[in-house]
PDB file of C-alpha atoms in Angstrom:
ATOM      1  CA  MET A   1      38.106   8.804 -20.489  1.00 40.00           C
ATOM      2  CA  ALA A   2      38.264   6.928 -17.227  1.00 43.00           C
ATOM      3  CA  GLY A   3      41.935   7.317 -16.953  1.00 41.00           C
ATOM      4  CA  SER A   4      41.901  11.098 -16.890  1.00 40.00           C
ATOM      5  CA  SER A   5      41.552  13.220 -13.806  1.00 37.00           C
ATOM      6  CA  GLY A   6      37.896  13.291 -12.860  1.00 48.00           C
ATOM      7  CA  GLY A   7      37.146  11.284 -15.988  1.00 70.00           C
ATOM      8  CA  TRP A   8      35.112   8.572 -14.277  1.00 78.00           C
ATOM      9  CA  THR A   9      32.858  10.799 -12.188  1.00 69.00           C
ATOM     10  CA  GLY A  10      33.054  13.883 -14.366  1.00 66.00           C
ATOM     11  CA  GLY A  11      34.815  15.775 -11.592  1.00 62.00           C
ATOM     12  CA  GLY A  12      31.563  16.627  -9.791  1.00 64.00           C
ATOM     13  CA  LEU A  13      31.924  14.279  -6.820  1.00 67.00           C
ATOM     14  CA  THR A  14      32.961  15.863  -3.519  1.00 71.00           C
ATOM     15  CA  ALA A  15      33.454  14.671   0.060  1.00 69.00           C
ATOM     16  CA  ARG A  16      30.060  16.131   0.961  1.00 73.00           C
ATOM     17  CA  ASN A  17      28.379  13.657  -1.405  1.00 71.00           C
ATOM     18  CA  VAL A  18      29.383  10.773   0.883  1.00 75.00           C
ATOM     19  CA  LEU A  19      26.247  11.528   2.899  1.00 77.00           C
ATOM     20  CA  ARG A  20      24.186  11.294  -0.277  1.00 82.00           C
ATOM     21  CA  PRO A  21      24.314   7.670  -1.441  1.00 85.00           C
ATOM     22  CA  LYS A  22      22.191   8.433  -4.504  1.00 86.00           C
ATOM     23  CA  HIS A  23      24.813  10.917  -5.694  1.00 86.00           C
ATOM     24  CA  ILE A  24      27.559   8.378  -5.042  1.00 88.00           C
ATOM     25  CA  ALA A  25      25.672   5.736  -7.025  1.00 88.00           C
ATOM     26  CA  ARG A  26      25.107   8.118  -9.926  1.00 87.00           C
ATOM     27  CA  ALA A  27      28.749   9.192 -10.068  1.00 87.00           C
ATOM     28  CA  VAL A  28      30.198   5.690  -9.699  1.00 88.00           C
ATOM     29  CA  PHE A  29      27.742   3.532 -11.665  1.00 90.00           C
ATOM     30  CA  HIS A  30      26.844   5.974 -14.432  1.00 88.00           C
ATOM     31  CA  PRO A  31      30.297   7.427 -15.143  1.00 89.00           C
ATOM     32  CA  ALA A  32      31.006  10.359 -17.396  1.00 87.00           C
ATOM     33  CA  TRP A  33      32.393   8.223 -20.235  1.00 89.00           C
ATOM     34  CA  ILE A  34      29.011   6.599 -20.936  1.00 89.00           C
ATOM     35  CA  PRO A  35      27.535   8.209 -24.088  1.00 85.00           C
ATOM     36  CA  ASP A  36      24.413  10.334 -23.852  1.00 83.00           C
ATOM     37  CA  ALA A  37      21.077   8.968 -24.989  1.00 79.00           C
ATOM     38  CA  ILE A  38      20.215   9.530 -28.643  1.00 81.00           C
ATOM     39  CA  ASP A  39      16.470   8.912 -28.517  1.00 80.00           C
ATOM     40  CA  PRO A  40      13.891   9.590 -25.741  1.00 83.00           C
ATOM     41  CA  THR A  41      11.853   6.598 -26.920  1.00 80.00           C
ATOM     42  CA  VAL A  42      14.841   4.304 -26.470  1.00 78.00           C
ATOM     43  CA  GLU A  43      15.251   5.662 -22.931  1.00 79.00           C
ATOM     44  CA  ARG A  44      11.602   4.890 -22.166  1.00 80.00           C
ATOM     45  CA  LEU A  45      12.114   1.372 -23.506  1.00 77.00           C
ATOM     46  CA  LYS A  46      15.140   1.027 -21.223  1.00 76.00           C
ATOM     47  CA  ARG A  47      13.028   1.981 -18.211  1.00 77.00           C
ATOM     48  CA  ALA A  48      10.431  -0.601 -19.193  1.00 76.00           C
ATOM     49  CA  ARG A  49      13.206  -3.162 -19.601  1.00 71.00           C
ATOM     50  CA  LEU A  50      14.499  -2.245 -16.148  1.00 73.00           C
ATOM     51  CA  ILE A  51      11.101  -2.819 -14.546  1.00 72.00           C
ATOM     52  CA  ALA A  52      10.767  -6.228 -16.179  1.00 68.00           C
ATOM     53  CA  GLY A  53      14.344  -7.102 -15.208  1.00 63.00           C
ATOM     54  CA  THR A  54      13.666  -6.130 -11.596  1.00 66.00           C
ATOM     55  CA  ILE A  55      10.727  -8.511 -11.535  1.00 63.00           C
ATOM     56  CA  ALA A  56      13.048 -11.246 -12.774  1.00 56.00           C
ATOM     57  CA  ALA A  57      15.715 -10.454 -10.172  1.00 55.00           C
ATOM     58  CA  VAL A  58      13.456 -10.115  -7.130  1.00 58.00           C
ATOM     59  CA  GLY A  59      11.032 -12.874  -8.038  1.00 55.00           C
ATOM     60  CA  VAL A  60       7.257 -12.490  -8.019  1.00 55.00           C
ATOM     61  CA  TYR A  61       6.903 -15.821  -6.238  1.00 51.00           C
ATOM     62  CA  THR A  62       8.265 -14.328  -2.982  1.00 54.00           C
ATOM     63  CA  PHE A  63       5.160 -12.170  -2.762  1.00 54.00           C
ATOM     64  CA  ILE A  64       2.760 -14.878  -3.880  1.00 54.00           C
ATOM     65  CA  GLU A  65       4.023 -17.265  -1.211  1.00 52.00           C
ATOM     66  CA  GLY A  66       2.940 -14.825   1.494  1.00 52.00           C
ATOM     67  CA  GLY A  67       5.981 -12.724   2.291  1.00 54.00           C
ATOM     68  CA  PHE A  68       9.267 -11.346   1.126  1.00 55.00           C
ATOM     69  CA  ALA A  69      12.068 -13.857   1.726  1.00 60.00           C
ATOM     70  CA  PHE A  70      15.024 -11.693   2.804  1.00 66.00           C
ATOM     71  CA  ASP A  71      17.571 -14.529   2.914  1.00 70.00           C
ATOM     72  CA  GLU A  72      16.427 -15.782  -0.475  1.00 69.00           C
ATOM     73  CA  MET A  73      16.757 -12.277  -1.892  1.00 70.00           C
ATOM     74  CA  LEU A  74      20.393 -12.161  -0.720  1.00 74.00           C
ATOM     75  CA  GLU A  75      21.027 -15.539  -2.347  1.00 76.00           C
ATOM     76  CA  ASN A  76      19.447 -14.271  -5.576  1.00 72.00           C
ATOM     77  CA  MET A  77      21.724 -11.222  -5.482  1.00 76.00           C
ATOM     78  CA  LEU A  78      24.816 -13.420  -5.208  1.00 82.00           C
ATOM     79  CA  THR A  79      23.518 -15.683  -7.968  1.00 80.00           C
ATOM     80  CA  ALA A  80      22.886 -12.662 -10.181  1.00 78.00           C
ATOM     81  CA  SER A  81      26.442 -11.464  -9.517  1.00 84.00           C
ATOM     82  CA  ALA A  82      27.880 -14.803 -10.609  1.00 86.00           C
ATOM     83  CA  VAL A  83      25.728 -14.797 -13.747  1.00 84.00           C
ATOM     84  CA  LEU A  84      26.800 -11.249 -14.614  1.00 86.00           C
ATOM     85  CA  LEU A  85      30.480 -12.049 -14.138  1.00 90.00           C
ATOM     86  CA  PHE A  86      30.178 -15.062 -16.419  1.00 90.00           C
ATOM     87  CA  ILE A  87      27.709 -14.089 -19.106  1.00 90.00           C
ATOM     88  CA  THR A  88      28.635 -10.450 -19.740  1.00 92.00           C
ATOM     89  CA  PRO A  89      32.252 -11.073 -20.866  1.00 93.00           C
ATOM     90  CA  LEU A  90      31.163 -14.227 -22.704  1.00 94.00           C
ATOM     91  CA  THR A  91      28.443 -12.416 -24.668  1.00 93.00           C
ATOM     92  CA  VAL A  92      30.766  -9.528 -25.508  1.00 94.00           C
ATOM     93  CA  GLY A  93      33.391 -12.054 -26.603  1.00 93.00           C
ATOM     94  CA  VAL A  94      30.886 -13.674 -28.978  1.00 94.00           C
ATOM     95  CA  MET A  95      30.068 -10.274 -30.451  1.00 94.00           C
ATOM     96  CA  LEU A  96      33.775  -9.511 -30.907  1.00 93.00           C
ATOM     97  CA  TYR A  97      34.009 -12.718 -32.928  1.00 92.00           C
ATOM     98  CA  VAL A  98      31.021 -11.583 -35.018  1.00 93.00           C
ATOM     99  CA  TRP A  99      32.558  -8.151 -35.562  1.00 92.00           C
ATOM    100  CA  ARG A 100      36.009  -9.468 -36.513  1.00 88.00           C
ATOM    101  CA  ARG A 101      35.417  -8.929 -40.250  1.00 84.00           C
ATOM    102  CA  GLY A 102      34.496  -5.276 -39.830  1.00 83.00           C
ATOM    103  CA  GLY A 103      37.457  -4.099 -37.751  1.00 84.00           C
ATOM    104  CA  THR A 104      39.958  -4.903 -35.045  1.00 85.00           C
ATOM    105  CA  VAL A 105      39.409  -5.399 -31.336  1.00 85.00           C
ATOM    106  CA  ARG A 106      42.199  -2.941 -30.554  1.00 86.00           C
ATOM    107  CA  ALA A 107      39.956  -0.024 -31.475  1.00 83.00           C
ATOM    108  CA  LEU A 108      37.469  -1.171 -28.803  1.00 91.00           C
ATOM    109  CA  LYS A 109      40.010  -1.727 -26.036  1.00 91.00           C
ATOM    110  CA  VAL A 110      39.294   1.418 -24.001  1.00 92.00           C
ATOM    111  CA  PRO A 111      35.469   1.169 -23.820  1.00 92.00           C
ATOM    112  CA  LEU A 112      35.639  -2.584 -23.198  1.00 94.00           C
ATOM    113  CA  LEU A 113      38.078  -2.155 -20.290  1.00 94.00           C
ATOM    114  CA  ASN A 114      35.931   0.625 -18.850  1.00 94.00           C
ATOM    115  CA  SER A 115      32.864  -1.609 -19.001  1.00 94.00           C
ATOM    116  CA  LEU A 116      34.783  -4.438 -17.337  1.00 94.00           C
ATOM    117  CA  LYS A 117      35.877  -2.091 -14.531  1.00 94.00           C
ATOM    118  CA  LEU A 118      32.273  -0.983 -14.022  1.00 94.00           C
ATOM    119  CA  LEU A 119      31.086  -4.603 -13.944  1.00 94.00           C
ATOM    120  CA  LEU A 120      33.701  -5.607 -11.365  1.00 94.00           C
ATOM    121  CA  LEU A 121      33.002  -2.484  -9.312  1.00 94.00           C
ATOM    122  CA  PHE A 122      29.269  -3.155  -9.158  1.00 93.00           C
ATOM    123  CA  VAL A 123      29.608  -6.869  -8.426  1.00 93.00           C
ATOM    124  CA  GLY A 124      32.210  -6.166  -5.738  1.00 93.00           C
ATOM    125  CA  THR A 125      29.948  -3.584  -4.100  1.00 93.00           C
ATOM    126  CA  LEU A 126      26.998  -5.966  -4.307  1.00 91.00           C
ATOM    127  CA  VAL A 127      28.913  -8.834  -2.680  1.00 91.00           C
ATOM    128  CA  LEU A 128      30.228  -6.505   0.051  1.00 92.00           C
ATOM    129  CA  THR A 129      26.676  -5.341   0.757  1.00 90.00           C
ATOM    130  CA  VAL A 130      25.399  -8.910   1.084  1.00 89.00           C
ATOM    131  CA  VAL A 131      28.263  -9.849   3.431  1.00 88.00           C
ATOM    132  CA  LEU A 132      27.664  -6.792   5.618  1.00 89.00           C
ATOM    133  CA  LEU A 133      23.913  -7.442   5.764  1.00 86.00           C
ATOM    134  CA  GLN A 134      24.461 -11.052   6.782  1.00 84.00           C
ATOM    135  CA  THR A 135      27.057 -10.056   9.364  1.00 86.00           C
ATOM    136  CA  ALA A 136      24.954  -7.229  10.775  1.00 81.00           C
ATOM    137  CA  SER A 137      21.873  -9.466  11.069  1.00 78.00           C
ATOM    138  CA  GLY A 138      23.814 -11.824  13.338  1.00 76.00           C
ATOM    139  CA  SER A 139      25.535  -9.111  15.381  1.00 73.00           C
ATOM    140  CA  ALA A 140      24.597  -7.166  18.467  1.00 74.00           C
ATOM    141  CA  GLY A 141      25.812  -4.258  20.556  1.00 75.00           C
ATOM    142  CA  LEU A 142      28.531  -1.957  19.263  1.00 79.00           C
ATOM    143  CA  LEU A 143      29.255  -4.070  16.180  1.00 80.00           C
ATOM    144  CA  LEU A 144      25.633  -3.775  15.092  1.00 77.00           C
ATOM    145  CA  LEU A 145      25.732  -0.008  15.607  1.00 80.00           C
ATOM    146  CA  VAL A 146      28.758   0.212  13.320  1.00 82.00           C
ATOM    147  CA  LEU A 147      27.776  -2.303  10.628  1.00 83.00           C
ATOM    148  CA  GLY A 148      24.055  -1.491  10.534  1.00 84.00           C
ATOM    149  CA  PRO A 149      24.248   2.090   9.179  1.00 87.00           C
ATOM    150  CA  LEU A 150      27.086   1.152   6.800  1.00 90.00           C
ATOM    151  CA  ALA A 151      25.087  -1.787   5.437  1.00 88.00           C
ATOM    152  CA  LEU A 152      21.989   0.380   4.961  1.00 89.00           C
ATOM    153  CA  TRP A 153      24.089   3.038   3.208  1.00 91.00           C
ATOM    154  CA  LEU A 154      25.455   0.391   0.851  1.00 91.00           C
ATOM    155  CA  VAL A 155      21.945  -0.942   0.218  1.00 90.00           C
ATOM    156  CA  VAL A 156      20.889   2.479  -1.093  1.00 91.00           C
ATOM    157  CA  VAL A 157      24.056   2.748  -3.189  1.00 92.00           C
ATOM    158  CA  VAL A 158      23.588  -0.724  -4.688  1.00 90.00           C
ATOM    159  CA  ALA A 159      19.842  -0.264  -5.288  1.00 87.00           C
ATOM    160  CA  ARG A 160      20.378   3.047  -7.025  1.00 89.00           C
ATOM    161  CA  GLY A 161      23.439   1.704  -8.822  1.00 89.00           C
ATOM    162  CA  ALA A 162      21.413  -1.252 -10.088  1.00 85.00           C
ATOM    163  CA  VAL A 163      19.043   1.197 -11.756  1.00 84.00           C
ATOM    164  CA  HIS A 164      21.946   2.851 -13.548  1.00 86.00           C
ATOM    165  CA  VAL A 165      23.796  -0.302 -14.628  1.00 87.00           C
ATOM    166  CA  SER A 166      20.550  -1.911 -15.785  1.00 80.00           C
ATOM    167  CA  GLY A 167      19.937   1.064 -18.059  1.00 78.00           C
ATOM    168  CA  ASN A 168      23.443   1.354 -19.473  1.00 81.00           C
ATOM    169  CA  PHE A 169      24.388  -2.301 -18.778  1.00 88.00           C
ATOM    170  CA  PHE A 170      27.828  -1.467 -17.427  1.00 91.00           C
ATOM    171  CA  GLY A 171      28.471   1.172 -20.037  1.00 91.00           C
ATOM    172  CA  THR A 172      28.503  -1.300 -22.915  1.00 93.00           C
ATOM    173  CA  ALA A 173      26.709   1.292 -25.042  1.00 90.00           C
ATOM    174  CA  ALA A 174      30.082   3.043 -25.228  1.00 91.00           C
ATOM    175  CA  THR A 175      31.217   0.052 -27.300  1.00 92.00           C
ATOM    176  CA  HIS A 176      28.005  -0.599 -29.233  1.00 93.00           C
ATOM    177  CA  ARG A 177      24.548   0.822 -28.521  1.00 92.00           C
ATOM    178  CA  CYS A 178      22.900  -2.536 -29.244  1.00 93.00           C
ATOM    179  CA  LEU A 179      24.895  -4.351 -26.562  1.00 94.00           C
ATOM    180  CA  PRO A 180      22.705  -3.285 -23.566  1.00 91.00           C
ATOM    181  CA  PRO A 181      19.465  -4.816 -24.937  1.00 90.00           C
ATOM    182  CA  LEU A 182      21.344  -7.950 -26.018  1.00 94.00           C
ATOM    183  CA  LEU A 183      22.985  -8.411 -22.614  1.00 92.00           C
ATOM    184  CA  ALA A 184      19.731  -7.732 -20.765  1.00 87.00           C
ATOM    185  CA  THR A 185      17.999 -10.430 -22.813  1.00 90.00           C
ATOM    186  CA  VAL A 186      20.717 -13.045 -22.369  1.00 91.00           C
ATOM    187  CA  THR A 187      21.027 -12.385 -18.623  1.00 87.00           C
ATOM    188  CA  THR A 188      17.323 -12.645 -17.818  1.00 84.00           C
ATOM    189  CA  TRP A 189      17.008 -15.888 -19.782  1.00 87.00           C
ATOM    190  CA  LEU A 190      19.970 -17.413 -17.980  1.00 85.00           C
ATOM    191  CA  MET A 191      18.380 -16.467 -14.662  1.00 79.00           C
ATOM    192  CA  ALA A 192      15.123 -18.187 -15.631  1.00 78.00           C
ATOM    193  CA  ILE A 193      16.168 -21.305 -17.543  1.00 79.00           C
ATOM    194  CA  PRO A 194      17.784 -23.165 -14.583  1.00 76.00           C
ATOM    195  CA  ASP A 195      14.485 -23.049 -12.661  1.00 71.00           C
ATOM    196  CA  LEU A 196      12.669 -24.520 -15.639  1.00 73.00           C
ATOM    197  CA  VAL A 197      15.292 -27.198 -16.282  1.00 74.00           C
ATOM    198  CA  THR A 198      15.436 -28.290 -12.641  1.00 72.00           C
ATOM    199  CA  GLY A 199      11.673 -27.979 -12.199  1.00 66.00           C
ATOM    200  CA  ASP A 200      12.132 -25.579  -9.273  1.00 64.00           C
ATOM    201  CA  LEU A 201       8.881 -23.607  -9.495  1.00 65.00           C
ATOM    202  CA  HIS A 202       9.201 -22.282  -5.924  1.00 61.00           C
ATOM    203  CA  GLY A 203       6.020 -23.905  -4.665  1.00 64.00           C
ATOM    204  CA  LEU A 204       3.823 -22.689  -7.518  1.00 65.00           C
ATOM    205  CA  SER A 205       1.746 -24.872  -9.792  1.00 70.00           C
ATOM    206  CA  LEU A 206       3.184 -25.804 -13.178  1.00 72.00           C
ATOM    207  CA  THR A 207       1.126 -23.209 -15.048  1.00 74.00           C
ATOM    208  CA  MET A 208       1.750 -20.371 -12.566  1.00 72.00           C
ATOM    209  CA  GLY A 209       5.410 -21.290 -12.243  1.00 70.00           C
ATOM    210  CA  VAL A 210       6.009 -21.185 -15.989  1.00 74.00           C
ATOM    211  CA  VAL A 211       4.090 -17.904 -16.320  1.00 74.00           C
ATOM    212  CA  PHE A 212       5.989 -16.099 -13.567  1.00 74.00           C
ATOM    213  CA  ILE A 213       9.394 -17.559 -14.387  1.00 76.00           C
ATOM    214  CA  LEU A 214       9.146 -16.905 -18.120  1.00 80.00           C
ATOM    215  CA  GLY A 215       7.109 -13.709 -17.871  1.00 78.00           C
ATOM    216  CA  ALA A 216      10.068 -11.441 -17.107  1.00 78.00           C
ATOM    217  CA  PRO A 217      12.566 -12.784 -19.713  1.00 84.00           C
ATOM    218  CA  VAL A 218       9.909 -12.829 -22.431  1.00 87.00           C
ATOM    219  CA  THR A 219       8.958  -9.235 -21.580  1.00 84.00           C
ATOM    220  CA  VAL A 220      12.609  -8.129 -21.492  1.00 85.00           C
ATOM    221  CA  THR A 221      13.221  -9.832 -24.848  1.00 90.00           C
ATOM    222  CA  CYS A 222      10.275  -8.102 -26.508  1.00 89.00           C
ATOM    223  CA  ILE A 223      11.331  -4.698 -25.187  1.00 86.00           C
ATOM    224  CA  ALA A 224      14.943  -5.318 -26.202  1.00 89.00           C
ATOM    225  CA  LEU A 225      13.831  -6.224 -29.737  1.00 92.00           C
ATOM    226  CA  LEU A 226      11.834  -2.994 -29.931  1.00 89.00           C
ATOM    227  CA  GLU A 227      14.852  -1.058 -28.698  1.00 89.00           C
ATOM    228  CA  ALA A 228      17.252  -2.684 -31.160  1.00 91.00           C
ATOM    229  CA  GLY A 229      14.737  -2.335 -33.984  1.00 92.00           C
ATOM    230  CA  ARG A 230      14.347   1.376 -33.379  1.00 90.00           C
ATOM    231  CA  LEU A 231      18.128   1.854 -33.315  1.00 91.00           C
ATOM    232  CA  ARG A 232      18.384   0.002 -36.625  1.00 92.00           C
ATOM    233  CA  ARG A 233      15.531   1.794 -38.413  1.00 91.00           C
ATOM    234  CA  ARG A 234      16.119   5.358 -37.255  1.00 90.00           C
ATOM    235  CA  TYR A 235      19.880   5.482 -36.742  1.00 90.00           C
ATOM    236  CA  GLY A 236      21.330   2.700 -38.880  1.00 92.00           C
ATOM    237  CA  ILE A 237      22.814   0.939 -35.833  1.00 93.00           C
ATOM    238  CA  ARG A 238      22.895  -2.813 -36.391  1.00 93.00           C
ATOM    239  CA  LEU A 239      24.075  -5.329 -33.823  1.00 93.00           C
ATOM    240  CA  GLY A 240      26.140  -7.305 -36.334  1.00 92.00           C
ATOM    241  CA  THR A 241      28.047  -4.243 -37.571  1.00 92.00           C
ATOM    242  CA  HIS A 242      31.462  -3.496 -36.086  1.00 91.00           C
ATOM    243  CA  PRO A 243      31.268  -0.303 -33.964  1.00 92.00           C
ATOM    244  CA  ALA A 244      33.963   1.321 -36.113  1.00 87.00           C
ATOM    245  CA  ALA A 245      31.722   0.947 -39.173  1.00 87.00           C
ATOM    246  CA  LEU A 246      28.672   2.546 -37.551  1.00 84.00           C
ATOM    247  CA  PRO A 247      27.665   6.153 -38.291  1.00 78.00           C
ATOM    248  CA  ALA A 248      29.892   8.569 -36.401  1.00 65.00           C
ATOM    249  CA  ARG A 249      26.839  10.576 -35.405  1.00 54.00           C
ATOM    250  CA  PRO A 250      23.757   8.356 -35.125  1.00 50.00           C
ATOM    251  CA  GLY A 251      20.849   9.844 -36.992  1.00 45.00           C
ATOM    252  CA  GLY A 252      23.013  12.283 -38.960  1.00 44.00           C
ATOM    253  CA  PRO A 253      24.003  15.817 -38.088  1.00 42.00           C
ATOM    254  CA  MET A 254      21.524  18.009 -36.292  1.00 39.00           C
ATOM    255  CA  PRO A 255      19.890  20.617 -38.556  1.00 39.00           C
ATOM    256  CA  PRO A 256      21.071  24.157 -37.875  1.00 42.00           C
ATOM    257  CA  MET A 257      18.887  26.163 -35.552  1.00 39.00           C
ATOM    258  CA  PRO A 258      17.493  29.370 -37.043  1.00 42.00           C
ATOM    259  CA  PRO A 259      18.894  32.508 -35.422  1.00 47.00           C
ATOM    260  CA  ALA A 260      16.675  33.992 -32.762  1.00 42.00           C
ATOM    261  CA  PRO A 261      15.287  37.436 -33.580  1.00 44.00           C
ATOM    262  CA  PRO A 262      17.184  40.165 -31.711  1.00 45.00           C
ATOM    263  CA  ARG A 263      15.461  41.803 -28.792  1.00 39.00           C
ATOM    264  CA  TYR A 264      15.828  45.478 -28.058  1.00 36.00           C
ATOM    265  CA  GLY A 265      18.731  46.214 -25.733  1.00 41.00           C
ATOM    266  CA  VAL A 266      19.715  42.544 -25.389  1.00 40.00           C
ATOM    267  CA  PRO A 267      22.890  41.226 -27.076  1.00 42.00           C
ATOM    268  CA  PRO A 268      22.834  37.933 -29.007  1.00 44.00           C
ATOM    269  CA  GLN A 269      22.942  34.771 -26.847  1.00 42.00           C
ATOM    270  CA  GLY A 270      26.452  33.813 -25.851  1.00 42.00           C
ATOM    271  CA  HIS A 271      27.645  37.413 -25.778  1.00 37.00           C
ATOM    272  CA  PRO A 272      26.263  38.903 -22.556  1.00 36.00           C
ATOM    273  CA  TYR A 273      28.980  41.539 -22.522  1.00 33.00           C
ATOM    274  CA  ALA A 274      28.963  42.567 -26.184  1.00 38.00           C
ATOM    275  CA  PRO A 275      30.520  45.953 -26.993  1.00 41.00           C
ATOM    276  CA  GLY A 276      28.216  48.873 -26.501  1.00 44.00           C
ATOM    277  CA  VAL A 277      25.784  46.933 -24.271  1.00 42.00           C
ATOM    278  CA  ARG A 278      25.764  47.613 -20.587  1.00 44.00           C
ATOM    279  CA  PRO A 279      24.909  44.577 -18.426  1.00 41.00           C
ATOM    280  CA  SER A 280      21.620  44.981 -16.594  1.00 41.00           C
ATOM    281  CA  GLY A 281      21.631  45.509 -12.860  1.00 42.00           C
ATOM    282  CA  ARG A 282      24.941  47.368 -12.853  1.00 39.00           C
TER     283      ARG A 282
END
């Protein structure tokens, strides 16, 4: 788990990877304790959900209005951070209340704390990136030379990290595999509803504003329902079931693989140095 040596990154992160922000983002924001995918179709649905969520976060209206609003994007990033910090623990807390009849919270302590650490780590990195970008944009000379490359490095880390945390939604699948689609749905709706309530359509007409503001959360919701429905039908994973009561191995045990026919002069797989067989090339 995360508390063990190399448990968070899997032990594969080295000092050389500092120059590779994508590797840093993968190691930090998709840690080793996150469970592996159980269904390729679910992974494709996650990618579709990520694309729709990105549209919600960036905002189609910035392109329609004739340009990408950099300052507004930074404000949206900070707003998204605040929403994530508020809604993620709240939604998980509601689900803990729902699950209370099927088991105790104590059994979920480790994965929940790991997810909280990942959430705080991502939000902290995101806020630091925004602060550095704002500071670098108003700087000059030596300070700009120092802050500029660091800010750009963090931008790559955060952008790549956002891809990872949007797919695993801060590792909440380690608690319950239906939590990521639920959290994605709740978050995108909370990002969209304030604009509708306040009537802030960002300069678009009523029809276009409603379409572009609601388009992303509706799409994310539909994809999340497909994802949760597939988990329920194929693997017996239901959102309302306490994680301790779910199947230990979703989908049941894998059927045994038939033994491969032996090849002349080649030992069975897994025994390259079997007795009586001389390794090739020696």
